[in-house]
Structures are given as C-alpha cells and as structure tokens.
Amino acid sequence: MSKIPFHHPVSFRLGKGRVVVVRSVQEALDFLDNRWPEVGDDLYIAARSACLEALMDPGKAKAARYAFIDALGEAGLEPAFEFGFMAAMANSSRHRMSS
C-alpha cells in the first residue's frame, strides 16, 4: 500500500528539542498507536478515526491532518516553530470553527 501524504508535513516537539515530522496518514496513525502520550482523550480518538477513514478514502487526508493537529494541542505537544506548522494551526482552528 502506498502512503497517503499530507498536503504539508506536521512538525512538533517531543521532549527536549526533538522535532518529529509526520508526513502521511500512515505516519500519523503509527504515532497515535505507538507513541501517543495520553491515549483515550477525545481529540486523540477523533484523530485516530479520521486517519482510519483517510486510509479508506484518501480524499479525507486533509481532514485527518487537521484532526491530528488538534489532538497534538490537546496532548500538550509543543509545535515546531516554522511557518508551515503555524499556518496549519491557523487552518485547523478555522476548520473547527466552520464545522
């Protein structure tokens, strides 16, 4: 199965200064399943569901990316301060408000 890429990678800080870059639906799902700090939070569950949906319908990759970003915020994972990530955070907030 080929990877379903995000339209822009998602980068965030994990621990002291370590930056993690997630580039696809599969990478996000792997992080959620194997490295997530607080399994069970509402936005974690929503992100996992969105990623599973995107595996069945690649057109939903953008929604999965936004759900993953929302879950990062809920888990308190610090964003990597770069233009792409900050723009994604703004888009995610707009996406939630319009839903």
Short mmCIF file of N, CA and C in Angstrom, two decimals, residues 9-80:
data_model
loop_
_atom_site.label_atom_id
_atom_site.label_comp_id
_atom_site.label_asym_id
_atom_site.label_seq_id
_atom_site.Cartn_x
_atom_site.Cartn_y
_atom_site.Cartn_z
N PRO A 9 3.66 18.60 5.73
CA PRO A 9 4.03 17.82 6.92
C PRO A 9 3.61 18.54 8.20
N VAL A 10 3.44 17.77 9.25
CA VAL A 10 3.13 18.31 10.58
C VAL A 10 4.37 18.10 11.44
N SER A 11 4.91 19.17 12.02
CA SER A 11 6.08 19.03 12.88
C SER A 11 5.77 19.56 14.27
N PHE A 12 6.31 18.86 15.25
CA PHE A 12 6.07 19.23 16.65
C PHE A 12 7.24 18.75 17.49
N ARG A 13 7.33 19.32 18.66
CA ARG A 13 8.42 18.97 19.57
C ARG A 13 7.97 17.85 20.51
N LEU A 14 8.86 16.89 20.67
CA LEU A 14 8.62 15.77 21.57
C LEU A 14 9.83 15.70 22.47
N GLY A 15 9.62 15.99 23.72
CA GLY A 15 10.76 16.03 24.63
C GLY A 15 11.54 17.31 24.45
N LYS A 16 12.76 17.29 24.91
CA LYS A 16 13.60 18.49 24.88
C LYS A 16 14.22 18.68 23.50
N GLY A 17 13.60 19.56 22.72
CA GLY A 17 14.17 19.96 21.46
C GLY A 17 14.04 18.98 20.31
N ARG A 18 13.59 17.76 20.56
CA ARG A 18 13.46 16.78 19.49
C ARG A 18 12.24 17.10 18.64
N VAL A 19 12.44 17.28 17.35
CA VAL A 19 11.35 17.60 16.44
C VAL A 19 10.94 16.33 15.70
N VAL A 20 9.64 16.07 15.71
CA VAL A 20 9.07 14.95 14.98
C VAL A 20 8.33 15.52 13.78
N VAL A 21 8.53 14.91 12.62
CA VAL A 21 7.84 15.34 11.41
C VAL A 21 6.99 14.18 10.93
N VAL A 22 5.69 14.45 10.77
CA VAL A 22 4.75 13.45 10.30
C VAL A 22 4.29 13.88 8.91
N ARG A 23 4.51 13.04 7.92
CA ARG A 23 4.27 13.41 6.52
C ARG A 23 3.07 12.72 5.87
N SER A 24 2.47 11.74 6.55
CA SER A 24 1.41 10.99 5.90
C SER A 24 0.38 10.50 6.92
N VAL A 25 -0.72 10.02 6.39
CA VAL A 25 -1.78 9.44 7.23
C VAL A 25 -1.21 8.25 8.00
N GLN A 26 -0.46 7.40 7.32
CA GLN A 26 0.09 6.22 7.97
C GLN A 26 1.05 6.59 9.09
N GLU A 27 1.88 7.61 8.89
CA GLU A 27 2.81 8.04 9.94
C GLU A 27 2.04 8.61 11.14
N ALA A 28 0.98 9.36 10.87
CA ALA A 28 0.17 9.90 11.97
C ALA A 28 -0.48 8.76 12.75
N LEU A 29 -1.04 7.79 12.06
CA LEU A 29 -1.68 6.66 12.72
C LEU A 29 -0.66 5.85 13.53
N ASP A 30 0.53 5.66 12.97
CA ASP A 30 1.59 4.96 13.70
C ASP A 30 1.96 5.72 14.98
N PHE A 31 2.07 7.03 14.88
CA PHE A 31 2.40 7.83 16.07
C PHE A 31 1.28 7.72 17.10
N LEU A 32 0.03 7.83 16.64
CA LEU A 32 -1.12 7.73 17.56
C LEU A 32 -1.16 6.36 18.23
N ASP A 33 -0.88 5.31 17.50
CA ASP A 33 -0.97 3.95 18.05
C ASP A 33 0.22 3.55 18.92
N ASN A 34 1.40 4.10 18.62
CA ASN A 34 2.60 3.58 19.28
C ASN A 34 3.37 4.57 20.15
N ARG A 35 3.13 5.87 19.99
CA ARG A 35 3.96 6.84 20.71
C ARG A 35 3.15 7.93 21.39
N TRP A 36 1.84 7.82 21.37
CA TRP A 36 0.98 8.88 21.91
C TRP A 36 1.08 8.92 23.42
N PRO A 37 1.23 10.12 24.01
CA PRO A 37 1.43 10.22 25.46
C PRO A 37 0.17 9.97 26.30
N GLU A 38 -1.01 10.27 25.79
CA GLU A 38 -2.23 10.15 26.61
C GLU A 38 -3.36 9.54 25.79
N VAL A 39 -3.31 8.24 25.59
CA VAL A 39 -4.33 7.55 24.81
C VAL A 39 -5.68 7.69 25.50
N GLY A 40 -6.70 7.96 24.70
CA GLY A 40 -8.05 7.99 25.24
C GLY A 40 -8.70 9.35 25.26
N ASP A 41 -7.94 10.43 25.08
CA ASP A 41 -8.54 11.77 25.04
C ASP A 41 -9.46 11.88 23.84
N ASP A 42 -10.46 12.76 23.93
CA ASP A 42 -11.45 12.91 22.85
C ASP A 42 -10.82 13.22 21.50
N LEU A 43 -9.88 14.16 21.46
CA LEU A 43 -9.30 14.52 20.18
C LEU A 43 -8.34 13.45 19.66
N TYR A 44 -7.75 12.68 20.55
CA TYR A 44 -6.96 11.51 20.15
C TYR A 44 -7.87 10.53 19.41
N ILE A 45 -9.01 10.24 20.00
CA ILE A 45 -9.96 9.30 19.39
C ILE A 45 -10.43 9.82 18.03
N ALA A 46 -10.73 11.11 17.96
CA ALA A 46 -11.17 11.71 16.70
C ALA A 46 -10.07 11.64 15.64
N ALA A 47 -8.83 11.90 16.04
CA ALA A 47 -7.71 11.86 15.09
C ALA A 47 -7.49 10.45 14.58
N ARG A 48 -7.55 9.49 15.46
CA ARG A 48 -7.36 8.10 15.06
C ARG A 48 -8.46 7.68 14.08
N SER A 49 -9.69 8.04 14.39
CA SER A 49 -10.81 7.72 13.50
C SER A 49 -10.65 8.39 12.14
N ALA A 50 -10.23 9.66 12.15
CA ALA A 50 -10.04 10.40 10.89
C ALA A 50 -8.94 9.75 10.04
N CYS A 51 -7.87 9.29 10.69
CA CYS A 51 -6.79 8.62 9.95
C CYS A 51 -7.28 7.30 9.35
N LEU A 52 -8.05 6.55 10.11
CA LEU A 52 -8.58 5.29 9.58
C LEU A 52 -9.52 5.54 8.41
N GLU A 53 -10.32 6.58 8.50
CA GLU A 53 -11.21 6.94 7.38
C GLU A 53 -10.39 7.33 6.15
N ALA A 54 -9.31 8.07 6.36
CA ALA A 54 -8.48 8.51 5.24
C ALA A 54 -7.78 7.33 4.57
N LEU A 55 -7.52 6.26 5.32
CA LEU A 55 -6.93 5.08 4.69
C LEU A 55 -7.91 4.46 3.69
N MET A 56 -9.20 4.57 3.99
CA MET A 56 -10.23 4.03 3.09
C MET A 56 -10.57 5.01 1.97
N ASP A 57 -10.43 6.31 2.26
CA ASP A 57 -10.74 7.35 1.29
C ASP A 57 -9.65 8.42 1.35
N PRO A 58 -8.63 8.32 0.49
CA PRO A 58 -7.50 9.27 0.52
C PRO A 58 -7.92 10.73 0.41
N GLY A 59 -9.11 11.01 -0.10
CA GLY A 59 -9.60 12.38 -0.16
C GLY A 59 -9.83 12.98 1.21
N LYS A 60 -9.82 12.16 2.24
CA LYS A 60 -10.02 12.64 3.61
C LYS A 60 -8.71 12.88 4.36
N ALA A 61 -7.58 12.84 3.63
CA ALA A 61 -6.27 13.03 4.27
C ALA A 61 -6.14 14.41 4.91
N LYS A 62 -6.70 15.43 4.26
CA LYS A 62 -6.61 16.78 4.80
C LYS A 62 -7.35 16.87 6.15
N ALA A 63 -8.53 16.28 6.22
CA ALA A 63 -9.29 16.27 7.48
C ALA A 63 -8.54 15.49 8.56
N ALA A 64 -7.88 14.40 8.17
CA ALA A 64 -7.09 13.60 9.12
C ALA A 64 -5.93 14.43 9.67
N ARG A 65 -5.30 15.19 8.81
CA ARG A 65 -4.19 16.04 9.23
C ARG A 65 -4.66 17.07 10.25
N TYR A 66 -5.78 17.72 9.97
CA TYR A 66 -6.31 18.72 10.91
C TYR A 66 -6.69 18.07 12.24
N ALA A 67 -7.28 16.89 12.19
CA ALA A 67 -7.64 16.18 13.42
C ALA A 67 -6.39 15.82 14.22
N PHE A 68 -5.32 15.42 13.52
CA PHE A 68 -4.05 15.09 14.18
C PHE A 68 -3.47 16.33 14.86
N ILE A 69 -3.51 17.46 14.18
CA ILE A 69 -3.00 18.71 14.76
C ILE A 69 -3.82 19.10 16.00
N ASP A 70 -5.13 18.96 15.93
CA ASP A 70 -5.97 19.26 17.08
C ASP A 70 -5.61 18.37 18.27
N ALA A 71 -5.38 17.08 18.00
CA ALA A 71 -5.02 16.15 19.06
C ALA A 71 -3.67 16.50 19.68
N LEU A 72 -2.73 16.95 18.85
CA LEU A 72 -1.42 17.38 19.37
C LEU A 72 -1.61 18.48 20.40
N GLY A 73 -2.46 19.45 20.08
CA GLY A 73 -2.71 20.54 21.01
C GLY A 73 -3.32 20.04 22.31
N GLU A 74 -4.29 19.13 22.22
CA GLU A 74 -4.92 18.59 23.42
C GLU A 74 -3.92 17.85 24.29
N ALA A 75 -2.96 17.16 23.66
CA ALA A 75 -1.96 16.40 24.40
C ALA A 75 -0.82 17.28 24.93
N GLY A 76 -0.84 18.56 24.56
CA GLY A 76 0.20 19.48 25.05
C GLY A 76 1.53 19.32 24.34
N LEU A 77 1.52 18.73 23.16
CA LEU A 77 2.77 18.60 22.41
C LEU A 77 3.08 19.92 21.75
N GLU A 78 4.28 20.39 21.95
CA GLU A 78 4.69 21.73 21.52
C GLU A 78 4.95 21.78 20.02
N PRO A 79 4.35 22.76 19.33
CA PRO A 79 4.60 22.88 17.89
C PRO A 79 6.03 23.27 17.61
N ALA A 80 6.54 22.79 16.48
CA ALA A 80 7.83 23.24 15.99
C ALA A 80 7.56 24.59 15.33
#
